[in-house]
Coordinates of C-alpha atoms (C1' of nucleotides) in Angstrom, one line a residue:
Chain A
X260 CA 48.7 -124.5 58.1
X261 CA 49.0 -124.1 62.0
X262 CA 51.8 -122.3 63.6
X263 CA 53.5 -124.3 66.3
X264 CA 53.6 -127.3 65.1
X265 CA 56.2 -129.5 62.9
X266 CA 54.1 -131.2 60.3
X267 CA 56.4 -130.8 56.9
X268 CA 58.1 -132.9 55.5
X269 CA 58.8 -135.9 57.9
X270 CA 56.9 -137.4 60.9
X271 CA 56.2 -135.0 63.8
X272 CA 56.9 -136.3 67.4
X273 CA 53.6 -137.3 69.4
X274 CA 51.8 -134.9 71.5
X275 CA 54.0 -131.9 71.1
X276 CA 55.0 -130.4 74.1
X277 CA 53.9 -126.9 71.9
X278 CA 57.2 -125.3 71.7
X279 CA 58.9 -125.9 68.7
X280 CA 62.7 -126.2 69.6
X281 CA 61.4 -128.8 72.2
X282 CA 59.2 -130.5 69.0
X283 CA 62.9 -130.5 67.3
X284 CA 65.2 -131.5 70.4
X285 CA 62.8 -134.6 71.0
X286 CA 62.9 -135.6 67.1
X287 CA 66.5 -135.8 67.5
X288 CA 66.2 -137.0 70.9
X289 CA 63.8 -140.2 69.5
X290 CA 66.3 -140.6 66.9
X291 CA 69.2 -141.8 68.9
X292 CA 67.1 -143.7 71.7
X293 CA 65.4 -145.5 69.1
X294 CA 69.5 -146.1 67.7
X295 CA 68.0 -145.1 64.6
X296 CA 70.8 -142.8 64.6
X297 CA 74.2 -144.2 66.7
X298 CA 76.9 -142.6 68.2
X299 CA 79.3 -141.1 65.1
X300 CA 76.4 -140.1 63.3
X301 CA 75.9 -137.2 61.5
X302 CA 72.8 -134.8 62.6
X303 CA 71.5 -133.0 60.0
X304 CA 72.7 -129.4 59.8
X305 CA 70.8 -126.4 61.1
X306 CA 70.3 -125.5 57.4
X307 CA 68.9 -128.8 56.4
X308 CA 66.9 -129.2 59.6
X309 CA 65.2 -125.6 58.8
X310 CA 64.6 -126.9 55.4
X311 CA 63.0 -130.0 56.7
X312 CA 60.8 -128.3 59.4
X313 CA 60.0 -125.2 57.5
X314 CA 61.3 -123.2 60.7
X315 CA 63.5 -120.4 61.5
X316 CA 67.4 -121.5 62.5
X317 CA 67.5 -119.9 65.7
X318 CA 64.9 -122.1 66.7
X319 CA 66.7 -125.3 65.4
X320 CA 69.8 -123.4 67.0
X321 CA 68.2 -123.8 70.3
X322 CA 67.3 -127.3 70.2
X323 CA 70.8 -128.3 68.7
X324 CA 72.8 -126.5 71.4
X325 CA 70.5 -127.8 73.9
X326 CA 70.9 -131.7 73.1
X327 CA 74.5 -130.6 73.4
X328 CA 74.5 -129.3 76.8
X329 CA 73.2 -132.4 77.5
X330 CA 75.6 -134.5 76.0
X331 CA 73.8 -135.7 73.8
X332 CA 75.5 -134.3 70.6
X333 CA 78.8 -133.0 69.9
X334 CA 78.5 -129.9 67.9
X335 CA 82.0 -129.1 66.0
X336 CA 82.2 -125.3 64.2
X337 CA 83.0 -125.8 60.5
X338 CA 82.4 -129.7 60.3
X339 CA 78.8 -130.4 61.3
X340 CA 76.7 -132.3 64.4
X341 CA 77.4 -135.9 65.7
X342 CA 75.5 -138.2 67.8
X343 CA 77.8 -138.5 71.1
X344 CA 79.6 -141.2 72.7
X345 CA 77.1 -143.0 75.4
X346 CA 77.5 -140.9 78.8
X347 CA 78.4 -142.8 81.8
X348 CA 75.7 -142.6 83.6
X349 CA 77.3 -140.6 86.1
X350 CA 77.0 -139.8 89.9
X351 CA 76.5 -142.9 91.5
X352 CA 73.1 -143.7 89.0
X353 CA 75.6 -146.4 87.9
X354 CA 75.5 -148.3 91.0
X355 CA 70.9 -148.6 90.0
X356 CA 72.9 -151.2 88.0
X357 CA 74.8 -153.9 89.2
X358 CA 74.0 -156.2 86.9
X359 CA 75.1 -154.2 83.9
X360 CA 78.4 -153.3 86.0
X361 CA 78.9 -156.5 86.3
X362 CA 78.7 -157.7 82.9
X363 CA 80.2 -155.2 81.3
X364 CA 84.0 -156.3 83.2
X365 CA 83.0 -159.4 81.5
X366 CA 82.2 -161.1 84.5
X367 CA 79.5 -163.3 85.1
X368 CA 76.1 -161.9 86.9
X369 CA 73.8 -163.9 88.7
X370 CA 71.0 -163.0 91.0
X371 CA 68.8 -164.9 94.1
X372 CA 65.6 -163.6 94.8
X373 CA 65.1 -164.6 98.3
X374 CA 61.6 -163.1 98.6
X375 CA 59.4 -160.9 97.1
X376 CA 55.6 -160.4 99.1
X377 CA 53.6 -157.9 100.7
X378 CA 53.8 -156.7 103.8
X379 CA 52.9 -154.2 106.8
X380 CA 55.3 -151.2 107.1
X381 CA 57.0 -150.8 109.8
X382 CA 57.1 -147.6 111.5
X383 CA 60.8 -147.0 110.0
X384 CA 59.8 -148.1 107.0
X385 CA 56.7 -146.0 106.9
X386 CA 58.4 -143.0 107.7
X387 CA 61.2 -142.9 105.1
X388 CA 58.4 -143.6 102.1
X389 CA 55.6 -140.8 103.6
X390 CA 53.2 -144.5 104.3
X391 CA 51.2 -145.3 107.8
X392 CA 52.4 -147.5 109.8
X393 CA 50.8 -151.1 108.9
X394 CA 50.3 -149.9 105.3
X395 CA 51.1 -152.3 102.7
X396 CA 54.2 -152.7 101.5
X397 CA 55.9 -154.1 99.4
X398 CA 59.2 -156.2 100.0
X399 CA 61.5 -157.9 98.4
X400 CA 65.2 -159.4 99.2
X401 CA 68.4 -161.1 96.6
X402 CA 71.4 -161.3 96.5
X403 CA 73.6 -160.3 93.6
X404 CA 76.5 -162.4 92.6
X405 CA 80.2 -161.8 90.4
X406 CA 80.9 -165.1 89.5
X407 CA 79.3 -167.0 91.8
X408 CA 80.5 -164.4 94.6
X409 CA 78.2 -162.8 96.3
X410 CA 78.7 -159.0 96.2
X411 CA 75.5 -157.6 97.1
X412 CA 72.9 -158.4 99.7
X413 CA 69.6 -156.2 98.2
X414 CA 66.6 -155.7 100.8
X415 CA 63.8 -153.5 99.0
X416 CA 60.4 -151.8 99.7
X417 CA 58.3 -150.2 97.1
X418 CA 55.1 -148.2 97.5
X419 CA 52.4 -150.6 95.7
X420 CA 50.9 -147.2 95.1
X421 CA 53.3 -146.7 92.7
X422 CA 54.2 -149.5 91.6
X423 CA 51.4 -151.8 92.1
X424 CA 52.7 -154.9 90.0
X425 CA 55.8 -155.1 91.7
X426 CA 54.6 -157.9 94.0
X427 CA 53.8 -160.0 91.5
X428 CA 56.9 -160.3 89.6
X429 CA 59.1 -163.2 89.5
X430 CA 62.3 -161.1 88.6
X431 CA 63.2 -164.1 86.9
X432 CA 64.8 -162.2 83.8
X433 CA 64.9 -158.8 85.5
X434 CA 66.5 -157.5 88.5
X435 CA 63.9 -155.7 90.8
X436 CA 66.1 -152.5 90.4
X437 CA 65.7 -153.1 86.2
X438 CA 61.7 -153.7 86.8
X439 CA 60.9 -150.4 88.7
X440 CA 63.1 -148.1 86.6
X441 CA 61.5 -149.4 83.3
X442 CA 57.8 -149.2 85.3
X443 CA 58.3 -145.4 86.8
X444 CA 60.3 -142.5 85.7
X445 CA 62.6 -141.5 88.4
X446 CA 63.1 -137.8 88.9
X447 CA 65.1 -137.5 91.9
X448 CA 67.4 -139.4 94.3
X449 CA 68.6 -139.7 97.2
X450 CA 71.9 -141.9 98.5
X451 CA 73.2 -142.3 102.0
X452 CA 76.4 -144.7 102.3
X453 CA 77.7 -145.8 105.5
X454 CA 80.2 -148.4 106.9
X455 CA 79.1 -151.1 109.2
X456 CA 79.9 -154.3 110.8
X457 CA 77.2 -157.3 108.8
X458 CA 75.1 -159.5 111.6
X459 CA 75.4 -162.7 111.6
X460 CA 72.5 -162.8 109.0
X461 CA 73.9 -160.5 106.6
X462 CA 77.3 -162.0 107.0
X463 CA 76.0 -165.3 106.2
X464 CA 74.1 -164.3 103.2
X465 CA 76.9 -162.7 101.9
X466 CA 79.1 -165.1 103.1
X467 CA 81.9 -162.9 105.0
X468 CA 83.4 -163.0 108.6
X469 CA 81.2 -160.8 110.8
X470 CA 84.5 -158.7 112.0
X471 CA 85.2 -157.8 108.3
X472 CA 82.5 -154.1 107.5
X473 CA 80.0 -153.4 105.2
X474 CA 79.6 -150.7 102.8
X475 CA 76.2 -150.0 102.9
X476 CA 74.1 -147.5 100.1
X477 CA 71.0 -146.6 101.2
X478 CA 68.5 -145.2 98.2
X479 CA 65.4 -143.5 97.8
X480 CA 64.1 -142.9 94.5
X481 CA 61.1 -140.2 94.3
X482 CA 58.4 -140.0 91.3
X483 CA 56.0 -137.0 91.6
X484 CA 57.1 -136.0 95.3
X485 CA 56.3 -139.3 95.9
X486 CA 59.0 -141.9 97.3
X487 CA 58.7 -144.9 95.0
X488 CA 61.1 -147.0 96.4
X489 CA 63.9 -147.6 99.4
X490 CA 66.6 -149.8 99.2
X491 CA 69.2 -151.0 101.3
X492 CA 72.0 -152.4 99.2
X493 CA 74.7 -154.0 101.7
X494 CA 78.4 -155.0 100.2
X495 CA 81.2 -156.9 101.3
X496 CA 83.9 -154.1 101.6
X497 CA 86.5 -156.2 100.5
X498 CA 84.7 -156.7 97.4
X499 CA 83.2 -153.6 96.8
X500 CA 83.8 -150.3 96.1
X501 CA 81.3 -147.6 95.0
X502 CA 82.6 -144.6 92.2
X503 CA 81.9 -142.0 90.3
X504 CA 83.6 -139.3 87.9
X505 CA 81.9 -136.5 86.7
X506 CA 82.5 -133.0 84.9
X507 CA 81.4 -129.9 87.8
X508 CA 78.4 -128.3 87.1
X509 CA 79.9 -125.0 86.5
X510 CA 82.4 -125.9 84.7
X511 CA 82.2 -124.0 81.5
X512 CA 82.3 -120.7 82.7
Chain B
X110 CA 81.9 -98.0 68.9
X111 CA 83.3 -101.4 68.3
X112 CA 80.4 -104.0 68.1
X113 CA 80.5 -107.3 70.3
X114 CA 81.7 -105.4 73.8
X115 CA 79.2 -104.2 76.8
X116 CA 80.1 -100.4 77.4
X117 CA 76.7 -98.1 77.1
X118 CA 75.7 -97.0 80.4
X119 CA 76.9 -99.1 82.6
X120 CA 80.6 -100.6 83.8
X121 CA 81.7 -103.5 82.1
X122 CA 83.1 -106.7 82.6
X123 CA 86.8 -107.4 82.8
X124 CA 88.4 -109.3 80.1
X125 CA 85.1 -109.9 77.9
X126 CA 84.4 -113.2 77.1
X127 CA 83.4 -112.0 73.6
X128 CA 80.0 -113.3 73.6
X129 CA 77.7 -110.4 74.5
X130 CA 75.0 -113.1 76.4
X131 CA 78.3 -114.3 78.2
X132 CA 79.1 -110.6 79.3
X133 CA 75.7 -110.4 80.5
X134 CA 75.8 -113.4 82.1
X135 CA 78.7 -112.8 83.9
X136 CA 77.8 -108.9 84.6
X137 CA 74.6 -110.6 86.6
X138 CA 76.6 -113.9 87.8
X139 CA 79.4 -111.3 89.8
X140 CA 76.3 -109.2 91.2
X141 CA 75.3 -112.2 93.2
X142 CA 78.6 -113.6 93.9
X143 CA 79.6 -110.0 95.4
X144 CA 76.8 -109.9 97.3
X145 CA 76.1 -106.9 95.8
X146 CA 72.1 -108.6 95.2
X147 CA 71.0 -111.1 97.2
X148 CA 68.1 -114.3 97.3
X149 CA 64.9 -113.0 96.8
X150 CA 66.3 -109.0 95.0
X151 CA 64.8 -108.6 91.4
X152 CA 67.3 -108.6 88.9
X153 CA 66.6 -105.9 86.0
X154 CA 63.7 -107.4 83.4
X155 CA 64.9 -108.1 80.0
X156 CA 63.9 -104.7 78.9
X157 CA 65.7 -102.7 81.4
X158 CA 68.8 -104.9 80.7
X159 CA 68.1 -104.3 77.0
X160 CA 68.0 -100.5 77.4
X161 CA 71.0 -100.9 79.7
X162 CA 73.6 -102.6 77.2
X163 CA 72.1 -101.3 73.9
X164 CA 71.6 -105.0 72.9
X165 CA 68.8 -107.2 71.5
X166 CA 66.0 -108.9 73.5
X167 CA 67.0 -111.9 72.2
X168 CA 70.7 -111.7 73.9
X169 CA 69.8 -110.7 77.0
X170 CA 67.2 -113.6 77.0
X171 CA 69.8 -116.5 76.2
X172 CA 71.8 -115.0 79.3
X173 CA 68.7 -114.9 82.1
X174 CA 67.7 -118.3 80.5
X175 CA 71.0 -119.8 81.1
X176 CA 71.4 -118.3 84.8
X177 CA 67.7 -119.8 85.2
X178 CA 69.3 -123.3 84.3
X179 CA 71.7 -123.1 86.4
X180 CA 69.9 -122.4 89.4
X181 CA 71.4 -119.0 89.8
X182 CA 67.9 -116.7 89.0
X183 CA 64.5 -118.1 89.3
X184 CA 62.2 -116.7 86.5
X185 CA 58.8 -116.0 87.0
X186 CA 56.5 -115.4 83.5
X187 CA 54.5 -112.5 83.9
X188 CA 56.4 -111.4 87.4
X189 CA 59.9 -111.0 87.1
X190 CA 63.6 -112.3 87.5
X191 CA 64.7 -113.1 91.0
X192 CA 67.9 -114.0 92.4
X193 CA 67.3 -117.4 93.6
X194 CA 68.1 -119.2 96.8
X195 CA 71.9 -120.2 97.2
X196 CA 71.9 -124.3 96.2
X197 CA 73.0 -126.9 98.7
X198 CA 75.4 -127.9 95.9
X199 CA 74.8 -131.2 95.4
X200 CA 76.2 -134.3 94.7
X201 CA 79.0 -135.4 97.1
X202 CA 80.4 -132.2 96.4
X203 CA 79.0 -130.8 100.4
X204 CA 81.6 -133.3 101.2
X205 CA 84.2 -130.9 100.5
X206 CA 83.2 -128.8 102.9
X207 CA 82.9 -130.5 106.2
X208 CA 83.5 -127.3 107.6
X209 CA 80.7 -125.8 106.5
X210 CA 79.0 -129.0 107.1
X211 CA 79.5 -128.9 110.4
X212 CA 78.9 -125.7 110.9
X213 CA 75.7 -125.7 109.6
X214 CA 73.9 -128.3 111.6
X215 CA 75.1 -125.7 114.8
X216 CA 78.2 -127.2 115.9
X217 CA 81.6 -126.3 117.1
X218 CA 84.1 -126.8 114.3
X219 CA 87.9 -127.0 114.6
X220 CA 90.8 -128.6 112.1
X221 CA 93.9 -129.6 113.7
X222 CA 96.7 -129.2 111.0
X223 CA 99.4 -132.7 111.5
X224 CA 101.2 -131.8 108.7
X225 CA 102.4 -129.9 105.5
X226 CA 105.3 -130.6 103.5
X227 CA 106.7 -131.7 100.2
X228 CA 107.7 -134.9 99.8
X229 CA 109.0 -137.3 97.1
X230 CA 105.9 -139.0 94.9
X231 CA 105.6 -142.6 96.1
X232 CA 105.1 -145.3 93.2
X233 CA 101.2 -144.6 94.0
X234 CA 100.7 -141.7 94.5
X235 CA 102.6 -141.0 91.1
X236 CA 100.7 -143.2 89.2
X237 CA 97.2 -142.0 90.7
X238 CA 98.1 -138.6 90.1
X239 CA 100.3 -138.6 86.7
X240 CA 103.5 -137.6 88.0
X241 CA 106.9 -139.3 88.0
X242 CA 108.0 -141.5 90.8
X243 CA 110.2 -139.6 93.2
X244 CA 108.7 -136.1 92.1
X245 CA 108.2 -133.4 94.7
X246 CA 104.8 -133.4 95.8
X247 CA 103.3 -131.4 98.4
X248 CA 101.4 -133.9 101.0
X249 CA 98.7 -132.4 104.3
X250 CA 97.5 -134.6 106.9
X251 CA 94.7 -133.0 109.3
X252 CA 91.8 -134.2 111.2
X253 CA 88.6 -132.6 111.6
X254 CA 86.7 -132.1 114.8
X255 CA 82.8 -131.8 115.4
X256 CA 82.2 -130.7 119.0
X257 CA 85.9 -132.3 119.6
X258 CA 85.1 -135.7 118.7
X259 CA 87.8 -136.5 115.5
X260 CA 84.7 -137.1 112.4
X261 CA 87.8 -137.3 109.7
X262 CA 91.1 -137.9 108.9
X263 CA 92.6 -136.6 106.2
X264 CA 95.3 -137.3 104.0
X265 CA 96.0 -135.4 101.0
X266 CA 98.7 -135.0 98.0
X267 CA 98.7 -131.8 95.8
X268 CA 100.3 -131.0 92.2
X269 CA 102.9 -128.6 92.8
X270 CA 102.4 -127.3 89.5
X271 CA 98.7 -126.6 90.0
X272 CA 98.8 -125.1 93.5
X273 CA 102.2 -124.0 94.1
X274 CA 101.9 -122.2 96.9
X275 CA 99.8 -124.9 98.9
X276 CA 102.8 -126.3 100.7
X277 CA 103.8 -122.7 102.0
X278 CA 100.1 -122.0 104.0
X279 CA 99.5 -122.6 107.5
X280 CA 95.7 -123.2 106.9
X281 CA 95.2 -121.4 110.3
X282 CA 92.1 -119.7 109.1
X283 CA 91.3 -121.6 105.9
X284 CA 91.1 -125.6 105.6
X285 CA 93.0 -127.5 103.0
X286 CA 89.9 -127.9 101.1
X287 CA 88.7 -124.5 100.9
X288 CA 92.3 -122.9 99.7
X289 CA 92.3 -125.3 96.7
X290 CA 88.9 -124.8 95.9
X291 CA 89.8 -120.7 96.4
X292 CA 93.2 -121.2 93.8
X293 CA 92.4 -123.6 91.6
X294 CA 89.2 -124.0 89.5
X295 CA 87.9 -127.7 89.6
X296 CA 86.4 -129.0 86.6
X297 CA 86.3 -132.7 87.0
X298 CA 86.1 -134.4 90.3
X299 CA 86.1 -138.9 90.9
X300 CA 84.6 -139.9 94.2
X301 CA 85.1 -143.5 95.3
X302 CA 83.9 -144.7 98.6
X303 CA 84.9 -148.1 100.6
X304 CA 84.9 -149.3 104.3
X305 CA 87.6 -151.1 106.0
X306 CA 88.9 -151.7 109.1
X307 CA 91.6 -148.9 110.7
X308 CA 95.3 -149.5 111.4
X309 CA 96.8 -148.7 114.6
X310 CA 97.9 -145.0 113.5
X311 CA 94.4 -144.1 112.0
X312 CA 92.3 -145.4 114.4
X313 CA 94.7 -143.4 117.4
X314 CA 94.3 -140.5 115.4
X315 CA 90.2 -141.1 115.3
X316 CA 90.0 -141.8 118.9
X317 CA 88.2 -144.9 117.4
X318 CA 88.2 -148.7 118.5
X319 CA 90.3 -151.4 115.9
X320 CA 87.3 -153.3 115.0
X321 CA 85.2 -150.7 114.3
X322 CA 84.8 -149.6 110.7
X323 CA 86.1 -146.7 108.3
X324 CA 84.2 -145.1 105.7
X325 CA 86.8 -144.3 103.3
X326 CA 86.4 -141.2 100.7
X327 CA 89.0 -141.2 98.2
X328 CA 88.6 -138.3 96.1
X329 CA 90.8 -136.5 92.9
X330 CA 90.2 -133.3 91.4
X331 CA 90.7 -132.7 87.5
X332 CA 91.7 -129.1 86.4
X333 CA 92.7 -128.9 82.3
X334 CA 93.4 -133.0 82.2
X335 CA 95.3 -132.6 85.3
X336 CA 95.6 -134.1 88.6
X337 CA 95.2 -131.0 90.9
X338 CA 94.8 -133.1 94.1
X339 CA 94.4 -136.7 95.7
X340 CA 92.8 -137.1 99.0
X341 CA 91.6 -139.8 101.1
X342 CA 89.2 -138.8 104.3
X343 CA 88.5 -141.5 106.7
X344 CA 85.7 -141.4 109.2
X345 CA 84.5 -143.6 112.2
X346 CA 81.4 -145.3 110.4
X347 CA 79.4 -144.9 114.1
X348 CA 80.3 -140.7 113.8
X349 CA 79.5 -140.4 110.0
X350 CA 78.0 -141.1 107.1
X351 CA 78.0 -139.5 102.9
X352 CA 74.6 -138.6 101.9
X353 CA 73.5 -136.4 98.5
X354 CA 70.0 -136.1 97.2
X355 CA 69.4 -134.6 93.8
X356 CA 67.2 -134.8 90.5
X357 CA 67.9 -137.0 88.0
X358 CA 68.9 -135.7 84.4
X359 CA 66.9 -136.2 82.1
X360 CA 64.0 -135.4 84.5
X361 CA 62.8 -132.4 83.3
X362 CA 61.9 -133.8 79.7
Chain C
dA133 C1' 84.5 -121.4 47.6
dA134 C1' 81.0 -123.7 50.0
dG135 C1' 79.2 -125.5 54.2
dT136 C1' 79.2 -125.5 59.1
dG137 C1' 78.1 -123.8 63.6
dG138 C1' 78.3 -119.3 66.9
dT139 C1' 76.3 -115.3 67.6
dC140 C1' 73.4 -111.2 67.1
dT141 C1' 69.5 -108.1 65.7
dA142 C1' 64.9 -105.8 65.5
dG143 C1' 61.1 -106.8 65.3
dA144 C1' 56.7 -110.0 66.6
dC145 C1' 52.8 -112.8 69.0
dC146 C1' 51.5 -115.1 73.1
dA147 C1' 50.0 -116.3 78.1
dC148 C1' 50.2 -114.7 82.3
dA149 C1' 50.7 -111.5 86.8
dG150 C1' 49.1 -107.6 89.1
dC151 C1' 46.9 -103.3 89.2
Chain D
dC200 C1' 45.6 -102.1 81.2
dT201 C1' 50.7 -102.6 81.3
dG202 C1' 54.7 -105.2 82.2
dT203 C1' 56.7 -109.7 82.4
dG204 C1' 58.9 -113.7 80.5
dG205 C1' 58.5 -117.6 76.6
dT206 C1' 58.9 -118.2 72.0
dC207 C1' 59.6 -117.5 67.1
dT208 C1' 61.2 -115.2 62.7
dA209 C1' 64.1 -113.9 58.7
dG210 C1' 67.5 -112.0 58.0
dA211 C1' 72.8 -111.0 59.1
dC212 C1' 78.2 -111.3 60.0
dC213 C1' 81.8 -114.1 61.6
dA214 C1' 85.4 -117.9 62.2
dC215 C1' 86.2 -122.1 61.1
dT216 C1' 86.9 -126.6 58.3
dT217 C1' 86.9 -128.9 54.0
dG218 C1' 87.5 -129.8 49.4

DNA sequence: AAGTGGTCTAGACCACAGC
DNA sequence: CTGTGGTCTAGACCACTTG
């Protein structure tokens, strides 16, 4: 039998990432995105895990204590390993969904795509994604509404490079935000929020009194060094507020 | 010689955390916070650290692995430990320090103190920061310059009970922010961000125009399940914006 | 008393840098 | 080649919770 690899008595996780506590951590991992196993569940003990895996406990150790760095589990001394409580999504992430935001004060969501089609960047455009000027882009505009009110003008562009089907969509059971996170993996972000007063355009989209400001959150998304997408997201300040709570990184010390 | 305690060659850390990778962990963690090794120094392998403490590989491995995590050491296999660049601290959390903020793009900083005293809780400010209505509660107002122009208005309430000497500084050579961060350890921190219009007082105080809009931070800090401090920071939208860029989570999967 | 997680040890093998 | 970190093992002791 090979070393490094899980292969006992249960399925192993496809193409290993080689180190074993990793092998273990994204079993467990797979187990509660698949909700196979949901939040109150019992993990299976380090003991039984080492039984199951034929491996030594310090390596299950690791990928136990990991996952509950992460949140992911709740380890209690004495009692055993539970699947956690859903995390809120933290630091401003939240906001990628509106839609879900929305429904879940049990209010009513509704969205108006306004355009969706390809176009040449412009030279602001081009330089916040790292395109040429002219390139294509693509671009797309909605507005998102709470109960028939709207709350959210979106206007979008997304590197075709990247995203290549994104100008074909009709977003007719998916937001654009929903699309692109479920077509590329974000790894990193970048907000910029800033108060301004709408133009008449903008104030008549979002139907508001052009005196009245805007809170506006301006997002890049990068996948591999690579901006994927840039998003202006303009709100009705009287209707719209954007939050976040989070434990400090350092915390625990 | 007692197990679970750091004392071979070397000095040890006050008040042991118990856990000898802790100890380690600190023993490193207060080199770099002293100064005492900078970005860029080597920090002992595990070996030497190992030799050091009279402790296993393994130990002294979970503590550089952790540090690594966190950003604090960079680890290079086959090279070394290094003490890594300091982090532009992510997340909103700059915010905090718009003095340092300032400061860092080249310009002249200065804080001009309005106010600091202790005041009866209002009704809201009670509720928002779990004290009783009429409850002393110490209160600051200041507004912070860049190059003389006003960029924010603050107004902040502090727990007594959490800072209790807060209402007795001057904040000549420290701001508001930077004492509580100095005397009280944050461990949770809500950031909510809106734009409206100024009233007459604010918008004196901002040197700013009526009709012009405020991007509004309102802020608390947790500490043990409690309130340490409310603060709401209002800027001219035209002189300022709130920007964080960051990786996202579950990135490095 | 039995089971759990938290920690620690004293070895080990490996891939990789740099000399 | 040696030294580095990355991983893994097969034990161990402990404090804790639960029956």
């Amino acid at each position: 039998m090979s070393k490094n690899h899980i292969a006992s008595g249960h399925r192993l996780p496809k193409s290993a990432p080689s180190a074993l506590y990793q092998q273990v951590r994204n079993y467990i991992d797979d187990k509660i995105t698949s909700k196979e196993w949901v939040a109150g569940d019992r993990v299976p003990s380090e003991h039984e895990l080492v039984a199951q895996f034929g491996i030594s406990r310090m390596t299950v150790n690791r990928a136990l204590r990991e996952l509950a760095e992460e949140g992911r589990v709740v380890r209690v001394a004495g009692v055993g390993t539970f699947v956690a409580e859903e995390r809120p999504q933290s630091t401003l992430l939240q906001i990628a969904n509106i839609a879900e935001d929305i429904r879940q004060r049990g209010h009513r969501y509704r969205c108006k795509i306004l355009s969706v089609e390809l176009v040449p960047a412009t030279p602001e455009v081009a330089s916040a994604m790292g395109l040429h000027t002219g390139q294509q882009v693509a671009h797309s505009r909605c507005i998102h509404f709470e109960n028939d009110v709207a709350v959210q003008f979106e206007d979008r562009f997304v590197n075709p490079r990247m995203a290549p089907d994104f100008a074909r969509q009709t977003f007719a059971a998916e937001t654009p935000a929903a699309y692109l996170l479920r077509a590329v993996p974000v790894q990193e972000i970048e907000h910029v929020v800033e108060a301004t007063l709408p133009n008449k355009r903008q104030a008549a989209l979002l139907q508001m009194e052009e005196t009245q400001p805007c809170l506006v959150l301006f997002r890049r998304t990068w996948t591999d060094q690579t901006v994927v997408t840039m998003v202006r997201c303009y709100h009705p300040a009287s209707r719209y507020r954007l939050g976040s709570r989070f434990p400090v990184n350092g915390a625990g010390r």
